[in-house]
CSV table of C-alpha atoms in Angstrom, one decimal:
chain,number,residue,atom,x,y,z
A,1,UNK,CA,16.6,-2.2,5.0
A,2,UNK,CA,14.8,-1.1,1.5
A,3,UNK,CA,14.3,2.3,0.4
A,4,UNK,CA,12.2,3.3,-2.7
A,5,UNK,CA,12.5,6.6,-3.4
A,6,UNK,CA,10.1,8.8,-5.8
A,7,UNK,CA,11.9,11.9,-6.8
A,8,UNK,CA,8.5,13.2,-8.9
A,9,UNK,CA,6.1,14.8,-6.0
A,10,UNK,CA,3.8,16.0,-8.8
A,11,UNK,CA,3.5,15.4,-12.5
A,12,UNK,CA,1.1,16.6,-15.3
A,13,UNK,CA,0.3,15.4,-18.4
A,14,UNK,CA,-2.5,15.6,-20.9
A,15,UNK,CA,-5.3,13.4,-22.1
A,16,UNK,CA,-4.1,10.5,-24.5
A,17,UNK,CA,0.1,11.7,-24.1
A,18,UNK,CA,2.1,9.3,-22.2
A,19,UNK,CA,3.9,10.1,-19.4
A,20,UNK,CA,6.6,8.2,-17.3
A,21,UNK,CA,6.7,7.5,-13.3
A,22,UNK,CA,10.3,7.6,-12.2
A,23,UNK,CA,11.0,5.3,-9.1
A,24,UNK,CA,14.4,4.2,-7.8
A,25,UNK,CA,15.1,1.5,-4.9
A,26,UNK,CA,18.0,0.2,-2.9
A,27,UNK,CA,18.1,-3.7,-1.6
A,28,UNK,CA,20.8,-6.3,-1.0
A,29,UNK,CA,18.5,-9.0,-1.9
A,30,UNK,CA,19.0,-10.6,-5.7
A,31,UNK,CA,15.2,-12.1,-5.6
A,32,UNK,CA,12.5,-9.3,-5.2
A,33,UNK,CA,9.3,-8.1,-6.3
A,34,UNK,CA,8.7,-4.7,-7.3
A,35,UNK,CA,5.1,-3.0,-7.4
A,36,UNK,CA,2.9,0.2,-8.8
A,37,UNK,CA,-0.1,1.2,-6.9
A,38,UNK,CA,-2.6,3.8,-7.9
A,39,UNK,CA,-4.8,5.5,-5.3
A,40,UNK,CA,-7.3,7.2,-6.8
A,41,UNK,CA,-8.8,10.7,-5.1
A,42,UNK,CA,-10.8,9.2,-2.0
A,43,UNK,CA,-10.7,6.0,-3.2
A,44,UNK,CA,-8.6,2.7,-2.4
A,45,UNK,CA,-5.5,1.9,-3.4
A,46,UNK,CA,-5.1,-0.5,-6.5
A,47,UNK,CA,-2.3,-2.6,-8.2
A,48,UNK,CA,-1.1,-1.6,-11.9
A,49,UNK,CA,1.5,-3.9,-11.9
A,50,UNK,CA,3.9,-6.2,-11.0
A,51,UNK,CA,7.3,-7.1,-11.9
A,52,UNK,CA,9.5,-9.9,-10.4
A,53,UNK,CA,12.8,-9.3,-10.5
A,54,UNK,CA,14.4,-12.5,-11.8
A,55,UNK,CA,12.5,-11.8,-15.1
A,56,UNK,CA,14.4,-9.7,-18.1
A,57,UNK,CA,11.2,-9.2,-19.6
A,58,UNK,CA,9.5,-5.9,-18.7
A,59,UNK,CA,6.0,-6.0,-17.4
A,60,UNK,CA,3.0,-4.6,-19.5
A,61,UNK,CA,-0.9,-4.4,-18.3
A,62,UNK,CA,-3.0,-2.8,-21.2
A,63,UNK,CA,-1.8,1.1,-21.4
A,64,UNK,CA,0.6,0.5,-18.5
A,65,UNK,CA,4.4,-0.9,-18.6
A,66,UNK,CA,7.5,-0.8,-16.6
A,67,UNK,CA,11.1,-0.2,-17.5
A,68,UNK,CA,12.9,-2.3,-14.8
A,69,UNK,CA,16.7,-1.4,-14.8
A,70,UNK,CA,17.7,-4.3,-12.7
A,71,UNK,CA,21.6,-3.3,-12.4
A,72,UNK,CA,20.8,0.8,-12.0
A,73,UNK,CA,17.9,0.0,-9.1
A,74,UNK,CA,15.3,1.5,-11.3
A,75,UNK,CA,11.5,0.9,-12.0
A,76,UNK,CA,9.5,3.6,-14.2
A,77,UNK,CA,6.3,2.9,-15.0
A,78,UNK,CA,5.0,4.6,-18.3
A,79,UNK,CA,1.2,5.2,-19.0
A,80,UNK,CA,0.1,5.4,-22.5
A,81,UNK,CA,-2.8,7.5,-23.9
A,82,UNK,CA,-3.7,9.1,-20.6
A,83,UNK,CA,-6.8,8.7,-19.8
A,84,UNK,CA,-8.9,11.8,-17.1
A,85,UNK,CA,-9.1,8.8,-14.9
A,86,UNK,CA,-5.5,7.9,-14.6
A,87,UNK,CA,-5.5,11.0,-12.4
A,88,UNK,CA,-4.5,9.6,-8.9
A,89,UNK,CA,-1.3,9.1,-6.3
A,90,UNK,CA,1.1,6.6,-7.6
A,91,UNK,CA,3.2,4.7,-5.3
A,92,UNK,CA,5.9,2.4,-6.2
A,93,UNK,CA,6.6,-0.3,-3.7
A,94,UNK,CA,8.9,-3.2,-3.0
A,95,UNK,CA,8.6,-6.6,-1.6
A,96,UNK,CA,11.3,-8.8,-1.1
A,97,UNK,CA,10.9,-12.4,-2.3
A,98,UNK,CA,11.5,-14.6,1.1
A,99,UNK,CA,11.6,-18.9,1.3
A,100,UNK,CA,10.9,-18.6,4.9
A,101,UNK,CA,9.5,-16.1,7.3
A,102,UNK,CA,7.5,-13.7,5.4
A,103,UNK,CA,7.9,-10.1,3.8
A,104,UNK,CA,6.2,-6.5,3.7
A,105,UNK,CA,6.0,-4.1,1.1
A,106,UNK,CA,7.7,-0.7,1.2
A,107,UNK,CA,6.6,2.3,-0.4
A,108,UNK,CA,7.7,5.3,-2.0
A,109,UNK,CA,6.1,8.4,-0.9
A,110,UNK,CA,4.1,8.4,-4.0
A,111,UNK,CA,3.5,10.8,-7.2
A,112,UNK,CA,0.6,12.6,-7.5
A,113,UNK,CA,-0.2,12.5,-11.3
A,114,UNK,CA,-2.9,14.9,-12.8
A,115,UNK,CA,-4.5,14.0,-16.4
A,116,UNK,CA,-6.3,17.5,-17.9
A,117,UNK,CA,-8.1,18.0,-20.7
B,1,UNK,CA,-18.5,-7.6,-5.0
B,2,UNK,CA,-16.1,-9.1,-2.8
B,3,UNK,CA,-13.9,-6.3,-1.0
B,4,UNK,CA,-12.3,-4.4,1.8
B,5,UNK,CA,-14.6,-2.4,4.0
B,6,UNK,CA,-13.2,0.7,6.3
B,7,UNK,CA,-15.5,2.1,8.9
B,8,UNK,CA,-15.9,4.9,9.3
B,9,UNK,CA,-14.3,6.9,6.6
B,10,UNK,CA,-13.6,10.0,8.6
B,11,UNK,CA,-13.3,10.3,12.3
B,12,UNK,CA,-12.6,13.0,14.6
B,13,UNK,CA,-10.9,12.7,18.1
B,14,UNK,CA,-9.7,14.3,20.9
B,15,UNK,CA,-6.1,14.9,22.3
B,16,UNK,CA,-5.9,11.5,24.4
B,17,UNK,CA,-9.2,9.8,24.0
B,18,UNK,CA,-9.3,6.2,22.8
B,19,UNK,CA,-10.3,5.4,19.3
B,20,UNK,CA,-11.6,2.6,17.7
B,21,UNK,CA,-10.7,2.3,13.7
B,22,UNK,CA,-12.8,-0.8,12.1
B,23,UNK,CA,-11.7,-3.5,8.9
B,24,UNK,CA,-14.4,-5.7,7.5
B,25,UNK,CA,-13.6,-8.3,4.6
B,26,UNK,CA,-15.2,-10.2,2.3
B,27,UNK,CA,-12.5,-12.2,0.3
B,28,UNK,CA,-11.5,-15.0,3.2
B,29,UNK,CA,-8.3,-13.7,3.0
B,30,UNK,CA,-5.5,-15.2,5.9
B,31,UNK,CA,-4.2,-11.9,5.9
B,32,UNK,CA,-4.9,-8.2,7.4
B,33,UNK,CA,-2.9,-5.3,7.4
B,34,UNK,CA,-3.1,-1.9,8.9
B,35,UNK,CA,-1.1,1.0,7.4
B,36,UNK,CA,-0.8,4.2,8.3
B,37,UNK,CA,-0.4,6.9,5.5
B,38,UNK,CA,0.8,10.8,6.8
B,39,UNK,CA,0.2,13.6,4.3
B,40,UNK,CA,2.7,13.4,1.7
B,41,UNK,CA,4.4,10.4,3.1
B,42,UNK,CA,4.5,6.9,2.1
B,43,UNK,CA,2.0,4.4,3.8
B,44,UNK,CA,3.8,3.0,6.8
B,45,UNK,CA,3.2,-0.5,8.1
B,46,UNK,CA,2.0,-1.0,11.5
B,47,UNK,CA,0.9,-4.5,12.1
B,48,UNK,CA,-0.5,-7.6,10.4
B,49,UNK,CA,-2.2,-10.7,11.3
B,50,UNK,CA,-1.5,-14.2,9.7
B,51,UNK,CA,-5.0,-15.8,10.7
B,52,UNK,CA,-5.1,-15.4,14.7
B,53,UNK,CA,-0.8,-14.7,14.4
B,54,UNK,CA,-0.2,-11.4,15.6
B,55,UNK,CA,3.1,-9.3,13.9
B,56,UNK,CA,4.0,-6.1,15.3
B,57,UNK,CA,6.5,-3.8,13.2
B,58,UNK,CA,9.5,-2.8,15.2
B,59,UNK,CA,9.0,0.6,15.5
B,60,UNK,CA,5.0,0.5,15.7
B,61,UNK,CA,4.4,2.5,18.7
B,62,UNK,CA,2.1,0.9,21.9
B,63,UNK,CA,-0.2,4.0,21.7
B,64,UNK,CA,-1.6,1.8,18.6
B,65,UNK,CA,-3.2,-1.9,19.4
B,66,UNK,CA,-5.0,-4.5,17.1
B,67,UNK,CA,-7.2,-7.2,17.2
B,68,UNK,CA,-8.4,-9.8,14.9
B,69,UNK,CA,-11.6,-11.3,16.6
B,70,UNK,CA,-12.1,-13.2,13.3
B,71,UNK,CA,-11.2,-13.9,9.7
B,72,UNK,CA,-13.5,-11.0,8.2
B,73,UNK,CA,-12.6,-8.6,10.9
B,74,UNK,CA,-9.8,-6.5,12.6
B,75,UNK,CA,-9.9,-3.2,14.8
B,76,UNK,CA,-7.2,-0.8,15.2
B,77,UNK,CA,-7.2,0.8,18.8
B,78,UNK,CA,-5.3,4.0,19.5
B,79,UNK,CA,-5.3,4.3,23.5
B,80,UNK,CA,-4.5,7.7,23.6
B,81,UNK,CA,-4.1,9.8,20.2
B,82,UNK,CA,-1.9,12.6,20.0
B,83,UNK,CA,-1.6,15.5,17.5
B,84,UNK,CA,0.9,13.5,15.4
B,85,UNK,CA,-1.8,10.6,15.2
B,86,UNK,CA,-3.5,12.5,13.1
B,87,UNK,CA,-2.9,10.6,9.3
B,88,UNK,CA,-4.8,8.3,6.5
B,89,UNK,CA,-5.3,4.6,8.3
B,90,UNK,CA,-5.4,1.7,5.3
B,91,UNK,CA,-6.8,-1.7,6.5
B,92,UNK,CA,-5.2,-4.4,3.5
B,93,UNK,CA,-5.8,-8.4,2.9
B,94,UNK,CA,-3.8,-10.6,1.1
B,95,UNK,CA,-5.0,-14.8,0.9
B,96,UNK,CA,-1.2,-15.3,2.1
B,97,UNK,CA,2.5,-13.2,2.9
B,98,UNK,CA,4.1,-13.7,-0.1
B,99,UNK,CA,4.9,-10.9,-2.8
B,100,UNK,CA,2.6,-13.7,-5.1
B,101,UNK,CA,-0.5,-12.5,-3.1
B,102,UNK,CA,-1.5,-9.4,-4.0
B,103,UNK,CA,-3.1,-7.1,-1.5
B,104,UNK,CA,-6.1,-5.6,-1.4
B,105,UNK,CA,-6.4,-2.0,-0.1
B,106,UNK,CA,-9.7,-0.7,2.0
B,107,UNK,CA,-10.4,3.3,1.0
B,108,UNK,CA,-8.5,4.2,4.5
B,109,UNK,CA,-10.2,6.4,7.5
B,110,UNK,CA,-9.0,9.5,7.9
B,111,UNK,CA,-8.3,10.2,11.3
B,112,UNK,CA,-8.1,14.3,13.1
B,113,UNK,CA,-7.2,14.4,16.6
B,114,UNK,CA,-8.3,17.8,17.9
């Protein structure tokens, strides 16, 4: 079974610094799909971004990119020129990439990031 | 705009009496999901329906129940909800069950059992 693990319950950081989401996860699998939601206060969960495994490049969408370690199991994401509305639960989550059958994702517990002023 | 629709957003219910938790969509998707999120926990798959294909997770307990009377629709049923019930329920759609679909999250009812 996967595990992603988010060792960061909380994290601060000011308007416009950047700040980096740690996440670490633990497959078998060689083909896989690795995910950051954001879930705003009271309000549904959304995708950042996306990174499939098989590509080297890292994944970048506007002020958010991923470092994806693919041989130490890791998957940060780093957000750029915070923004007050960046403030929200992040979950990292992980999908395995199947031929057949089909596959779910599994999430972290989540950090809760909180942009001030 | 196309979305995911949770009703209602907050519900209250006692020790043992049946609940009904509804998903509405609007994107056609093949796919619904119901999670279930505890405080400070990571949102838990229960079940999910490929069109009228009904997947239960493993460990889903029976206390919780779905149907999908159509493609814009599914209802979570908890026959008889006890204290631990008590969490964050996400409805999600995906067009298909592949990590290439992305899903689509509803804004989750929270559920108190009293």
């Amino acid at each position: 079974a996967q595990t992603v693990t988010q060792s960061q319950p909380e994290m601060s950081v000011q308007e416009a610094e950047t700040v980096t989401l740690s996440c670490t996860y633990d497959t078998s699998e060689s083909n896989y799909y690795l995910f950051w939601y954001k879930q705003p206060p009271s309000r549904q969960m959304i995708l950042v971004i996306r990174q499939e495994a098989y590509k080297q490049q890292n994944a970048t969408e506007n002020r958010f990119s991923v470092n994806f370690q693919k041989a130490a199991k890791s998957f940060s994401l780093k957000i750029s020129d915070s923004q007050l509305g960046d403030t929200a639960m992040y979950f990292c989550a992980f999908m395995n990439h199947m031929n057949s059958g089909y596959s779910t994702l599994t999430f972290g517990k989540g950090t809760m990031l909180l942009v001030s002023p | 705009d196309a979305m995911v629709i949770q009703n209602p957003r907050y519900q209250v219910t006692q020790f043992g009496k049946p609940v009904t938790l509804s998903c509405s969509q609007t994107l056609n998707h093949n796919v619904m999901y119901w999670y279930q999120q505890k405080s400070s926990q990571a949102p838990k798959l229960l079940f999910h329906y490929y069109d009228k294909d009904f997947n239960n997770e493993a460990d889903t307990p029976d206390n919780f129940q779905s149907r999908r009377p159509n493609t814009s629709f599914c209802f979570l049923d908890i026959r008889s909800p006890g204290l631990g019930d008590a969490a964050m329920y996400l409805c999600a759609t995906s067009k298909r069950l592949t990590a290439f679909d992305e899903q689509f999250f509803g804004p989750g009812t929270r559920l108190t059992v009293l």
